PDB file of C-alpha atoms and ligand atoms in Angstrom:
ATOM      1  CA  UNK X   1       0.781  18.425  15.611  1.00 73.00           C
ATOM      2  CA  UNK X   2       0.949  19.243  11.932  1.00 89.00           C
ATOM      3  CA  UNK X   3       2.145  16.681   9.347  1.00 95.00           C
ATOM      4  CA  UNK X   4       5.800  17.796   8.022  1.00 95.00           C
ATOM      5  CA  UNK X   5       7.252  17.000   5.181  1.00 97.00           C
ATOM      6  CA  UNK X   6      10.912  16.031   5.302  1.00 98.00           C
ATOM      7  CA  UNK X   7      13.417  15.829   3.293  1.00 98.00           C
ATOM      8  CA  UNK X   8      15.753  12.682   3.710  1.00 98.00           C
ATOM      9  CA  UNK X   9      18.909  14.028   2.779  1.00 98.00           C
ATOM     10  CA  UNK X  10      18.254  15.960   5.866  1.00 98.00           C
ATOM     11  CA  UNK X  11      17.667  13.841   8.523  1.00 98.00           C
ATOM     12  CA  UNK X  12      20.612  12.796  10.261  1.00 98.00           C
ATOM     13  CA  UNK X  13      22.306   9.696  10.198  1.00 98.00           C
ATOM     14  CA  UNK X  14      20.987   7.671  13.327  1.00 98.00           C
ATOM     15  CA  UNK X  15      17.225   9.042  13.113  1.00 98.00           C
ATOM     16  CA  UNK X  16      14.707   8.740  16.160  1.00 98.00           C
ATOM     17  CA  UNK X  17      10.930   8.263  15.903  1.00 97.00           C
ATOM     18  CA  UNK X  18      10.692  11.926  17.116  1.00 97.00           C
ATOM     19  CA  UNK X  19      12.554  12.890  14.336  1.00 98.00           C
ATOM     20  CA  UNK X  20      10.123  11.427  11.534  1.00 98.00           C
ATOM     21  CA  UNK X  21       6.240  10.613  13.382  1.00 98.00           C
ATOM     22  CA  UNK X  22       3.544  11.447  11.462  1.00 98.00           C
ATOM     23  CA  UNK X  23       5.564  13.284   8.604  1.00 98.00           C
ATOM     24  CA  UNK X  24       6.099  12.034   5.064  1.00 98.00           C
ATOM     25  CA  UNK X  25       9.574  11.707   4.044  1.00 98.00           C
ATOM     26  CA  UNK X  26      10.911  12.249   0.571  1.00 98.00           C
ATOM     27  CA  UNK X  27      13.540   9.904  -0.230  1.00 98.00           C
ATOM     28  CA  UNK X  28      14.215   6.453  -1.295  1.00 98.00           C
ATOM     29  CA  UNK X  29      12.602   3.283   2.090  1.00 98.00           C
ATOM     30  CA  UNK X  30      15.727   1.728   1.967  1.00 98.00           C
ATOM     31  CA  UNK X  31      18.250   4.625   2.843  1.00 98.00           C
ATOM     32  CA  UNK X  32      15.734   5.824   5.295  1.00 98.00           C
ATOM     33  CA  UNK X  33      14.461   3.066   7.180  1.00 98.00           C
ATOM     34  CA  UNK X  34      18.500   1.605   7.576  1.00 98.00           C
ATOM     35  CA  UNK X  35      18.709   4.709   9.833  1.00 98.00           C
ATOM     36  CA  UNK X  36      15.835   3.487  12.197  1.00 98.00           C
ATOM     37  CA  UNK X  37      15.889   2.531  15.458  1.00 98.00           C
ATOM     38  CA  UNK X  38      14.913  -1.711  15.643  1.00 98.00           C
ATOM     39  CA  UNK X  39      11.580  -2.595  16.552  1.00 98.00           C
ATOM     40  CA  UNK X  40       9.135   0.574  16.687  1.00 98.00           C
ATOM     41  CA  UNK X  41       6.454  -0.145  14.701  1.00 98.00           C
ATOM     42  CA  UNK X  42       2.872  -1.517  15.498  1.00 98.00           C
ATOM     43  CA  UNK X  43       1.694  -2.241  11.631  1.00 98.00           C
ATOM     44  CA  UNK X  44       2.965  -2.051   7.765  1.00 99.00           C
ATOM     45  CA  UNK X  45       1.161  -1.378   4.725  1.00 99.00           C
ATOM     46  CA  UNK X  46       3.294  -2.366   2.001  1.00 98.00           C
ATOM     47  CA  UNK X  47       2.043  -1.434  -1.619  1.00 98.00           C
ATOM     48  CA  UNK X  48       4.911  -1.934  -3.817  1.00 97.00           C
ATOM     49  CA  UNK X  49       5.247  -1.289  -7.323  1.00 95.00           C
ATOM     50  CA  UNK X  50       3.647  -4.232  -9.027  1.00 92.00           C
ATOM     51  CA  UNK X  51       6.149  -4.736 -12.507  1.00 86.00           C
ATOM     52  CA  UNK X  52       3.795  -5.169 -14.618  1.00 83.00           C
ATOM     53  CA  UNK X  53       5.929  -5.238 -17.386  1.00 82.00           C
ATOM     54  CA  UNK X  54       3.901  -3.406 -19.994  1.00 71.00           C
ATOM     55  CA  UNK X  55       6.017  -2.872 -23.380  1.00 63.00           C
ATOM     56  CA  UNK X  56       7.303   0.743 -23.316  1.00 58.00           C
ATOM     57  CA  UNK X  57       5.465   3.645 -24.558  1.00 53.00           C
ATOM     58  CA  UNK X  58       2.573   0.918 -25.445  1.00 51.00           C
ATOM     59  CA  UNK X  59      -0.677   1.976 -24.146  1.00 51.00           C
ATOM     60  CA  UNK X  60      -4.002   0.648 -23.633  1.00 48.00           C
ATOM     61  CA  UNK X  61      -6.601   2.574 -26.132  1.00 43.00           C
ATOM     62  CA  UNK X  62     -10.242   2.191 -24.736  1.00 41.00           C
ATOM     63  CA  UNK X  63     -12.065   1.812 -28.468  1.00 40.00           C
ATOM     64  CA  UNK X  64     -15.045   2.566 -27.593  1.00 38.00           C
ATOM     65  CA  UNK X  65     -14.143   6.318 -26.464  1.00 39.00           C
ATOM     66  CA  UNK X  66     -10.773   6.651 -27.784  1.00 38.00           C
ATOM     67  CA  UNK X  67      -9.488   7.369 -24.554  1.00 43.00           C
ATOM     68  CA  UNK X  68      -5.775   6.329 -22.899  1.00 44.00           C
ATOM     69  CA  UNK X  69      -6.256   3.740 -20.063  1.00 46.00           C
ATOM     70  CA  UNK X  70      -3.732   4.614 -17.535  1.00 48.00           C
ATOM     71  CA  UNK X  71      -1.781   2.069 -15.804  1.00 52.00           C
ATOM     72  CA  UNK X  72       1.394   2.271 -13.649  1.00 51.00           C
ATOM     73  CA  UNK X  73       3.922   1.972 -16.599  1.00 54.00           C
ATOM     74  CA  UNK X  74       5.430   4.620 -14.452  1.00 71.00           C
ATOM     75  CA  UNK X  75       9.655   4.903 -14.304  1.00 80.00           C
ATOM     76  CA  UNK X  76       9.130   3.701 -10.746  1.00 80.00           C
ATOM     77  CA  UNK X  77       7.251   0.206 -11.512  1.00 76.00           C
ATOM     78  CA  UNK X  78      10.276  -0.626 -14.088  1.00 83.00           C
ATOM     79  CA  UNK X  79      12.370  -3.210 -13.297  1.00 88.00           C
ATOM     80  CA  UNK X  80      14.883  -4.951 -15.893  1.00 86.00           C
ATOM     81  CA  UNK X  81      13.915  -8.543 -14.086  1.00 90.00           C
ATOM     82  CA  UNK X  82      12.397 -10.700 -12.208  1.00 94.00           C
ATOM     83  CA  UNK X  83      16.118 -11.194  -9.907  1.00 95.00           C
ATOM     84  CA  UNK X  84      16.006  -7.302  -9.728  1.00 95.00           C
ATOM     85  CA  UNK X  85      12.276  -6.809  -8.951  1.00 96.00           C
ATOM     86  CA  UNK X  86      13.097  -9.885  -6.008  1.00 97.00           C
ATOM     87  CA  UNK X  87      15.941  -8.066  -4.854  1.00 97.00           C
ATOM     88  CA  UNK X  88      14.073  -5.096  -4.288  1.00 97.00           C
ATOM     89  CA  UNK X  89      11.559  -6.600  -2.508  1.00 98.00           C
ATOM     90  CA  UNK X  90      13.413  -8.650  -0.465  1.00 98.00           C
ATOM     91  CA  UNK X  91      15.817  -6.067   0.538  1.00 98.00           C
ATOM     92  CA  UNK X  92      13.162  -3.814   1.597  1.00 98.00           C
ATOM     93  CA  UNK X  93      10.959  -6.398   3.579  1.00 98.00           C
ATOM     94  CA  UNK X  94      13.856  -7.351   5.192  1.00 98.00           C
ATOM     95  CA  UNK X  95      14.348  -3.808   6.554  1.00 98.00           C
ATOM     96  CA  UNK X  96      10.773  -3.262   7.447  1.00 98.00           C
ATOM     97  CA  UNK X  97      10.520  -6.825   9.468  1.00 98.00           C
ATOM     98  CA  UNK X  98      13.379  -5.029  11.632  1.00 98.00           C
ATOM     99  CA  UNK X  99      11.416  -1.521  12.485  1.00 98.00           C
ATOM    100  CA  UNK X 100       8.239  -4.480  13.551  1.00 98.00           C
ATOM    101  CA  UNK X 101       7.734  -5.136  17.023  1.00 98.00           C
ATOM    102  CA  UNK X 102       7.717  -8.198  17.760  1.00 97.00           C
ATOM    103  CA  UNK X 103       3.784  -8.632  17.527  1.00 97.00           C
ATOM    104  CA  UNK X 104       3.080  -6.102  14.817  1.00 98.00           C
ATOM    105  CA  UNK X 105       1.706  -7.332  11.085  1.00 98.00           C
ATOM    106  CA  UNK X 106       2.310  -6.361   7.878  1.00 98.00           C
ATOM    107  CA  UNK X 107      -0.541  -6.049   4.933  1.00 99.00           C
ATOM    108  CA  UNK X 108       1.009  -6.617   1.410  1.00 98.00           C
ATOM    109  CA  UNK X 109      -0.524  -5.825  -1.361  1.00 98.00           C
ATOM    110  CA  UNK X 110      -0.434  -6.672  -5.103  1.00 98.00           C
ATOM    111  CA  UNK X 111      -1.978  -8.281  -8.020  1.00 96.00           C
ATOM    112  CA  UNK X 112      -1.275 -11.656  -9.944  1.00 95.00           C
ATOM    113  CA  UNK X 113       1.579 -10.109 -10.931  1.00 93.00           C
ATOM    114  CA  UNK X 114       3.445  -9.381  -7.965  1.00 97.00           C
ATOM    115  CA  UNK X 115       1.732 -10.840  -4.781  1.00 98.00           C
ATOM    116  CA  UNK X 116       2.463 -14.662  -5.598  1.00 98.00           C
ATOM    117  CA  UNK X 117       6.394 -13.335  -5.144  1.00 98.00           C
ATOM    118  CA  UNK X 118       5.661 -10.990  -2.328  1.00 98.00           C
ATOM    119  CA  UNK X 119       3.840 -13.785  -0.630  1.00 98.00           C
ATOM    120  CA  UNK X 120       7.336 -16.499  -0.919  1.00 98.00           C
ATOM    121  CA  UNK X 121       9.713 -13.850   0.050  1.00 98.00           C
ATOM    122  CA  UNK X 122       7.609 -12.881   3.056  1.00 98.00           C
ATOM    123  CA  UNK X 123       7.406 -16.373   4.234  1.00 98.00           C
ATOM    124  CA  UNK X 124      11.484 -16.712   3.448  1.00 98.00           C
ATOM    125  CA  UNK X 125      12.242 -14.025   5.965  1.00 98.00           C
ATOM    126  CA  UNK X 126      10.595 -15.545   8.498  1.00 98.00           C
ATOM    127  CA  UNK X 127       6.714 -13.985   8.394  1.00 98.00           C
ATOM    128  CA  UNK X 128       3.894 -15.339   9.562  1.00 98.00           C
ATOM    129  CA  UNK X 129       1.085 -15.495   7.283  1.00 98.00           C
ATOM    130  CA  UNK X 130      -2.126 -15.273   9.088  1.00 98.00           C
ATOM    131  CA  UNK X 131      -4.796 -14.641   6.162  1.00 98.00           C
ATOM    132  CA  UNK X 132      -4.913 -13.463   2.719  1.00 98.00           C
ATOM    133  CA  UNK X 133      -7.789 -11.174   1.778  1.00 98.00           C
ATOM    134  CA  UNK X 134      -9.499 -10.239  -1.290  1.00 98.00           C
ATOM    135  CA  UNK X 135     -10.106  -6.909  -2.416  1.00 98.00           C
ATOM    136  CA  UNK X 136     -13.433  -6.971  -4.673  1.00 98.00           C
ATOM    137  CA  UNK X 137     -13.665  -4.168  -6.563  1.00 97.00           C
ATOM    138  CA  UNK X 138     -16.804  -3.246  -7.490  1.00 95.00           C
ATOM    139  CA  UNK X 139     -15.730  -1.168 -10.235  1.00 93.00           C
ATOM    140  CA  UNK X 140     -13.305  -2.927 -12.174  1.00 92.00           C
ATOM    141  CA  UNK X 141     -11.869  -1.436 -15.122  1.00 85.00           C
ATOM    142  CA  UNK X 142     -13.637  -3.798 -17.977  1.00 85.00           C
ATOM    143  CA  UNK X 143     -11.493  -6.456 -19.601  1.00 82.00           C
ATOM    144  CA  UNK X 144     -12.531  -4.825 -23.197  1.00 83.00           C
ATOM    145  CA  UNK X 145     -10.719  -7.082 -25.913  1.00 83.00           C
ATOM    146  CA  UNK X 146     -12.311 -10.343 -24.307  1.00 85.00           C
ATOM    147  CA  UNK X 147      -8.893 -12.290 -24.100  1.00 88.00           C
ATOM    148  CA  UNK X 148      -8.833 -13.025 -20.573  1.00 90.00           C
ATOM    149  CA  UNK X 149     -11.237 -12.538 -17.514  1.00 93.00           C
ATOM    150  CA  UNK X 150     -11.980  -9.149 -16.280  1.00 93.00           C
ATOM    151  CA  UNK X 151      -9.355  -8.532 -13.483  1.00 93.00           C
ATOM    152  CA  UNK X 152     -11.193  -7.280 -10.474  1.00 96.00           C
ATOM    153  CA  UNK X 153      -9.496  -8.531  -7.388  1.00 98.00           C
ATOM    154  CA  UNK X 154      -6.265  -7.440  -5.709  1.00 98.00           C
ATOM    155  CA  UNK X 155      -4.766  -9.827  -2.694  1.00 98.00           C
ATOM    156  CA  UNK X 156      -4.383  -8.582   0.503  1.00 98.00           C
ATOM    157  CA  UNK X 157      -1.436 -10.752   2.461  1.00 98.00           C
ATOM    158  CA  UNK X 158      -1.737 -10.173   6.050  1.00 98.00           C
ATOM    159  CA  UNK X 159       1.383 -11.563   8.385  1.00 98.00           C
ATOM    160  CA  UNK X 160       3.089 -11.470  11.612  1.00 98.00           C
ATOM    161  CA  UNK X 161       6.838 -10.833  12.157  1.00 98.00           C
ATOM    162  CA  UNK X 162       7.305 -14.305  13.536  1.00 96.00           C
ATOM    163  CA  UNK X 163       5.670 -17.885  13.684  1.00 94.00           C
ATOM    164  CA  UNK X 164       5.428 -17.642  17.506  1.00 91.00           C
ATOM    165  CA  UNK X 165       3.637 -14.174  17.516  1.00 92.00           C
ATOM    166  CA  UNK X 166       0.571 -14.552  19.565  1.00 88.00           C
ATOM    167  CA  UNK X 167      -0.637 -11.226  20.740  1.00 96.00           C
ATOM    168  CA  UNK X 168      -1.029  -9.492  17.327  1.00 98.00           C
ATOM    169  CA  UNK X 169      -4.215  -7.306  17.456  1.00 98.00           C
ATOM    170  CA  UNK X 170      -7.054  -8.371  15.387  1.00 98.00           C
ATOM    171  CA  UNK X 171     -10.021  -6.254  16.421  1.00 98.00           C
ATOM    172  CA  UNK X 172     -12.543  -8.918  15.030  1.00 97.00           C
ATOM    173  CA  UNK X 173     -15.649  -7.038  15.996  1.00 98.00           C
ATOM    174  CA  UNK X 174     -14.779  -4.502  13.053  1.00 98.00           C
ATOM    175  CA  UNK X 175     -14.226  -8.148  10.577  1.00 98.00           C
ATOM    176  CA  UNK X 176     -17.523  -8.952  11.423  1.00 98.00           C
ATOM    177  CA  UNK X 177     -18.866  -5.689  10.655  1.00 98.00           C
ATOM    178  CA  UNK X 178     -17.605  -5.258   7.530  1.00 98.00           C
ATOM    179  CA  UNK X 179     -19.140  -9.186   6.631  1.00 98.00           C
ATOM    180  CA  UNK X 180     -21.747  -7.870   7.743  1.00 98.00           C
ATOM    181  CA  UNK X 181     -21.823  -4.718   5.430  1.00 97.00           C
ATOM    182  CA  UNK X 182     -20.487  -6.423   2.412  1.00 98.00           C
ATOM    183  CA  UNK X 183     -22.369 -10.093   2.393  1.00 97.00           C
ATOM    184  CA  UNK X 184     -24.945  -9.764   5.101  1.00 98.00           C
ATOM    185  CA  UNK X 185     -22.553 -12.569   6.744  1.00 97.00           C
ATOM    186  CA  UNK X 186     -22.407 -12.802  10.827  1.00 95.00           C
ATOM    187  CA  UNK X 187     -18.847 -14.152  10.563  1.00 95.00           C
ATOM    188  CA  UNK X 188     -16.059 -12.182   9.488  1.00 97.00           C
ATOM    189  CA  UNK X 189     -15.258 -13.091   5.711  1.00 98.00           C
ATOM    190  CA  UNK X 190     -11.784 -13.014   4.385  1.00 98.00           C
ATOM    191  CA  UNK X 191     -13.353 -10.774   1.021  1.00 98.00           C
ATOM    192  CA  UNK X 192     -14.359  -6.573   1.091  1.00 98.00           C
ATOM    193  CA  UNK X 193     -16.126  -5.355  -1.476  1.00 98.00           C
ATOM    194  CA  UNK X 194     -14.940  -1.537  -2.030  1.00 98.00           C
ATOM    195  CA  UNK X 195     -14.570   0.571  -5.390  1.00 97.00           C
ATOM    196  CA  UNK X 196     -11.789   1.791  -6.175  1.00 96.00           C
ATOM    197  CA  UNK X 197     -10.778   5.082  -5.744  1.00 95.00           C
ATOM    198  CA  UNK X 198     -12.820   7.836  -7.469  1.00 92.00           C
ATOM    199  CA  UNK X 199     -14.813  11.191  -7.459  1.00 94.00           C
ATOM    200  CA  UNK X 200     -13.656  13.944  -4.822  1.00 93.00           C
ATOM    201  CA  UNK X 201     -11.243  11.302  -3.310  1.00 96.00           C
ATOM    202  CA  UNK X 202      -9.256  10.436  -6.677  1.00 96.00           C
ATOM    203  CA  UNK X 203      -6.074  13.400  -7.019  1.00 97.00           C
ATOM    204  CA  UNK X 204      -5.919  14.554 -10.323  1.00 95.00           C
ATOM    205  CA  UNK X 205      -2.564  16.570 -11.918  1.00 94.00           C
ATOM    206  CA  UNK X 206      -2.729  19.570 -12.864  1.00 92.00           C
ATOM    207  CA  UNK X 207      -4.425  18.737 -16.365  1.00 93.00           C
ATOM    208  CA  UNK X 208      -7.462  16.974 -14.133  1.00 93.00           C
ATOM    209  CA  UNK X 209      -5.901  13.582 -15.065  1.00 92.00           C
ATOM    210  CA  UNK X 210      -4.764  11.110 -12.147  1.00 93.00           C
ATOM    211  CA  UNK X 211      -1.943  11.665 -10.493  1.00 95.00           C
ATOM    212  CA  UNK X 212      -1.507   8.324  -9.474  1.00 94.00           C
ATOM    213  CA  UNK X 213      -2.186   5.388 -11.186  1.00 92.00           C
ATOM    214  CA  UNK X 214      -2.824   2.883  -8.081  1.00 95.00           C
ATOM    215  CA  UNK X 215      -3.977   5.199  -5.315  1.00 97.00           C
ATOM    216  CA  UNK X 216      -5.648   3.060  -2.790  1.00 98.00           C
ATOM    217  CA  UNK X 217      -9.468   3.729  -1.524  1.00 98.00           C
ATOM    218  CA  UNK X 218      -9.535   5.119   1.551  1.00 98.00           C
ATOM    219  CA  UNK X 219     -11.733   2.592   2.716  1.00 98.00           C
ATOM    220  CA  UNK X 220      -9.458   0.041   2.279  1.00 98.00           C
ATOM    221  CA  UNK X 221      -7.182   1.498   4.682  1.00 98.00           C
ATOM    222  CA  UNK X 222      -9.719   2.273   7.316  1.00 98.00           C
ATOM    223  CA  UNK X 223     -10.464  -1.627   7.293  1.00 98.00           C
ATOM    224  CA  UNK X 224      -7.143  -2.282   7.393  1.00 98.00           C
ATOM    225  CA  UNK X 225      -6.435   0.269  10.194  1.00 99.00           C
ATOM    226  CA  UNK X 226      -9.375  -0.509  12.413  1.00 98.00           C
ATOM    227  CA  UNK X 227      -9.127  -4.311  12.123  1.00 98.00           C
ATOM    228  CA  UNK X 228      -5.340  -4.476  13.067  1.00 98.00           C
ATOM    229  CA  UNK X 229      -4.333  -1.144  15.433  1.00 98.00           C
ATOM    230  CA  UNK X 230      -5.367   0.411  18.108  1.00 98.00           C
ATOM    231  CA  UNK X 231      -5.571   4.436  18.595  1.00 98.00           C
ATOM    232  CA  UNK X 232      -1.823   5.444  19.516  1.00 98.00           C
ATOM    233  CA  UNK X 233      -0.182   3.259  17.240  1.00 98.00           C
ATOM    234  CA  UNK X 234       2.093   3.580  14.925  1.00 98.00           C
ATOM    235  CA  UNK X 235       1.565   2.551  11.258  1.00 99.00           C
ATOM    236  CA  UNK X 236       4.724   2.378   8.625  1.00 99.00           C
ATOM    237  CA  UNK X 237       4.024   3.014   4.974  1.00 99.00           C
ATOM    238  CA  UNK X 238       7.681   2.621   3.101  1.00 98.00           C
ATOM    239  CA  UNK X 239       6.304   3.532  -0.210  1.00 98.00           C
ATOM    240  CA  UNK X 240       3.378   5.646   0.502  1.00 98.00           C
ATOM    241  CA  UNK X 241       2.504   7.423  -3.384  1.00 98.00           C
ATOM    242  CA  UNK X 242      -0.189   9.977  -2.712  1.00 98.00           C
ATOM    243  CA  UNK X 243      -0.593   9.434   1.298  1.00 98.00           C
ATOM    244  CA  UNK X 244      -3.652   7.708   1.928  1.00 98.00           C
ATOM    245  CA  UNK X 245      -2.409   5.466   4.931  1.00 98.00           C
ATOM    246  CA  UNK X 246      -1.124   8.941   6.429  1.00 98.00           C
ATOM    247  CA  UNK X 247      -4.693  10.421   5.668  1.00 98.00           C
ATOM    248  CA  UNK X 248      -6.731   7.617   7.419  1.00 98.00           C
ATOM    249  CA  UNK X 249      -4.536   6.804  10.124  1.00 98.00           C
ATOM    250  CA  UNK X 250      -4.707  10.284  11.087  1.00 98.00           C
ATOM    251  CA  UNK X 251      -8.043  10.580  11.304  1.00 98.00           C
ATOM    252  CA  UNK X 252      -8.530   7.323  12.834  1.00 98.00           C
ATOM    253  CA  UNK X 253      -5.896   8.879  15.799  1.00 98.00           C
ATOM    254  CA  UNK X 254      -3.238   6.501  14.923  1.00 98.00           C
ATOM    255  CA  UNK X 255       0.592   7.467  13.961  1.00 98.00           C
ATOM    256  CA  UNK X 256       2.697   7.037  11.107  1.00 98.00           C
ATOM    257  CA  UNK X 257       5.789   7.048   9.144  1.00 98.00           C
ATOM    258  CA  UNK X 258       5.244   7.604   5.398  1.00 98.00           C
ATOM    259  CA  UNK X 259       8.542   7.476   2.660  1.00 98.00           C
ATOM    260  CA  UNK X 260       8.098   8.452  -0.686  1.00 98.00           C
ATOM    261  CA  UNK X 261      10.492   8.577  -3.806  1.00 97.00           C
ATOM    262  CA  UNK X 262       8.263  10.699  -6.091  1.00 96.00           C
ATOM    263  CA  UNK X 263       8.205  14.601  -5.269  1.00 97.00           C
ATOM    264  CA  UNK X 264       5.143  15.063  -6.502  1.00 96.00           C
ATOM    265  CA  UNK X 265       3.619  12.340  -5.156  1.00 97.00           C
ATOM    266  CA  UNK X 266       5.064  13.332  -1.961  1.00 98.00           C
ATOM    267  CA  UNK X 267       3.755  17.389  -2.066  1.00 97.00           C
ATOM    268  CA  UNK X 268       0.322  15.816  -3.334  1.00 97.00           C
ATOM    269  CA  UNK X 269       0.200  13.999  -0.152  1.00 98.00           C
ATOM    270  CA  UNK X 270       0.803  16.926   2.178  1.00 97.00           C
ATOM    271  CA  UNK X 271      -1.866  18.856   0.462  1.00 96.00           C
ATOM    272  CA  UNK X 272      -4.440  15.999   1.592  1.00 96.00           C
ATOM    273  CA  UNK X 273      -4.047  16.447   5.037  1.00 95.00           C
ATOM    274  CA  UNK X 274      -5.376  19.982   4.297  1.00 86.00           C
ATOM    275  CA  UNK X 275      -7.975  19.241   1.919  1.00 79.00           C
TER     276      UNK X 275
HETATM  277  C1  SAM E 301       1.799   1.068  -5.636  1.00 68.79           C
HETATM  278  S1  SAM E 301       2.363   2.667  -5.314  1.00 68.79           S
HETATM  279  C2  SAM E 301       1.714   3.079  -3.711  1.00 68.79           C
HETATM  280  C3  SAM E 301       0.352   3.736  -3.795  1.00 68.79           C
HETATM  281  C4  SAM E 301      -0.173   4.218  -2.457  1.00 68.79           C
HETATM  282  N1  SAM E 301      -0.512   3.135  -1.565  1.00 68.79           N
HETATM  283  C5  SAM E 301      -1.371   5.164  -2.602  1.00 68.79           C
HETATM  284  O1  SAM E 301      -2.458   4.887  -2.047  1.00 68.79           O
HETATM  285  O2  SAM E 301      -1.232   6.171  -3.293  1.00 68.79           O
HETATM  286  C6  SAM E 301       4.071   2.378  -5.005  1.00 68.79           C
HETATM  287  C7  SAM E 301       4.861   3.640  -4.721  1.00 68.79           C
HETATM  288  O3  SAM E 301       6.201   3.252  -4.362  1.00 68.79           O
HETATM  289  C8  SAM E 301       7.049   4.339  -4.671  1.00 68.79           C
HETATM  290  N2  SAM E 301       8.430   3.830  -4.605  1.00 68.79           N
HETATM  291  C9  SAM E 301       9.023   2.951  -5.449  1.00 68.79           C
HETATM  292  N3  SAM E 301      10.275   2.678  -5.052  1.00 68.79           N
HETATM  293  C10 SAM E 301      10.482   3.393  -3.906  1.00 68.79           C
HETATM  294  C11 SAM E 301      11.588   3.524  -3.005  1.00 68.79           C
HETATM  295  N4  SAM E 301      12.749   2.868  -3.203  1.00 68.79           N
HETATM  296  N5  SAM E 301      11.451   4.340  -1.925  1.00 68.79           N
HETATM  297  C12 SAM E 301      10.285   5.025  -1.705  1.00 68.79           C
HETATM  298  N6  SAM E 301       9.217   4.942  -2.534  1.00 68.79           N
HETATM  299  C13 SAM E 301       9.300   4.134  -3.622  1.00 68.79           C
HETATM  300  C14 SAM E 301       6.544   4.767  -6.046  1.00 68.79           C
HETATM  301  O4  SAM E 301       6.951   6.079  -6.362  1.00 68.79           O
HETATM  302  C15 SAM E 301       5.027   4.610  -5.898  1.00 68.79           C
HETATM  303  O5  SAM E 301       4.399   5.831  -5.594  1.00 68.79           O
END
């Protein structure tokens, strides 16, 4: 079946999984997931916006090539605080724990400045954290003025809907692979080393500049897919930006649900599936 594009205004007001699988809705996670059936999901990627605060219209100047470092300082990472940014996230996990079956997990992701928060509120709804794990990025996007280390991790938190969760898949012969890959290590390390997006993968706008500043490697999903589903399944991203959970699950024959706010992150991601 092709992926569809969907309009949430649209859909009506107590939706059905027919009604949405494998398409990408436009429209804001909260409105759209409150009409959702209860437990239907198998696993969550959640990649929220990460508030990083940056001073408005500030930008980062690369000296040494006079070029504009782009970081999410988009309309959609602005929050006016802390209580706000909480809200949000809490409000939204809250929904997604409710579309989980009762053994599915949930991978959140952020940086030091989101994940520590991400990580209390998840384990104040009632999730289970089974691991975090560390995204190494081999590319890291130099630290140039020398004030603080070069930032080249992001945290993966990886949790169950409950405490008492016990048949949650972990497909460890796919952990130990990528150990294997990454470190040359026979047991299944809680650290991947992948670059970050780039090249033929990266979408650019229509002036060739990215479209989006934290679009996530598709290799990171693939881990994240084979490790933790099984072919069938069906895989919720709330807050999907340019599609790439909807891209790998697909071609890793899994389902999925992905919400978007931005149009044009939302169009970009239907082209993929074509590309
Ligand atoms: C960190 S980005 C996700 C990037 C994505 N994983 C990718 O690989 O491209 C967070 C996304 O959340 C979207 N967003 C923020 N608030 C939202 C909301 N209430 N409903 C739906 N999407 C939202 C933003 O537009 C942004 O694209």
């Amino acid at each position: 079946m092709n992926v569809r594009l969907i309009e949430a205004r649209e859909l009506p007001e107590k939706i059905s999984i027919d009604d949405v699988i494998d398409s990408i809705i436009h429209g804001d996670c909260l409105d759209v997931m409150r009409r959702l059936p209860s437990e239907i999901v198998d696993m969550v990627f959640f990649d929220p916006p990460y508030f990083l605060q940056l001073p408005k219209n500030k930008r980062l100047i690369r000296w040494y090539v006079k070029t504009v470092v782009e970081s999410p300082e988009e309309h959609w990472d602005m929050f006016s605080s802390w209580e706000e940014y909480d809200r949000f996230i809490t409000d939204v996990l809250r929904e997604v724990r409710r579309l989980m079956k009762p053994d599915a997990t949930i991978w959140a992701i952020g940086t030091y400045h989101n994940i520590y928060r991400i990580g209390k509120i998840l384990q104040d709804l009632g999730f289970w954290i089974l691991n975090d794990v560390i995204w190494f990025k081999t590319n890291p996007m130099p630290n140039w003025l020398n004030v603080r280390f070069t930032n080249a991790t992001e945290t993966l938190i990886w949790a169950v809907r409950d405490k008492g969760s016990k048949k949650y898949i972990f497909n460890h012969e796919y952990a130990r692979e990528f150990s294997m890959r990454d470190f040359g290590s026979k047991i299944s390390l809680n650290v991947w080393r992948i670059p970050i997006s780039r090249g033929e993968e990266r979408l650019k706008d229509e002036n060739g500049k990215r479209l989006h500043p934290t679009q996530k490697p598709e290799e990171l999903l693939r881990r994240i897919i084979l490790v933790s589903t099984n072919p069938g399944d069906l895989i919720l991203d709330p807050m999907s930006g340019t599609g790439t959970t909807g891209v790998v699950a697909r071609r890793l024959r899994r389902h999925f649900i992905m919400i978007e706010r931005e149009e044009r992150y939302v169009r970009a991601s239907l082209k993929r599936f074509h590309r």
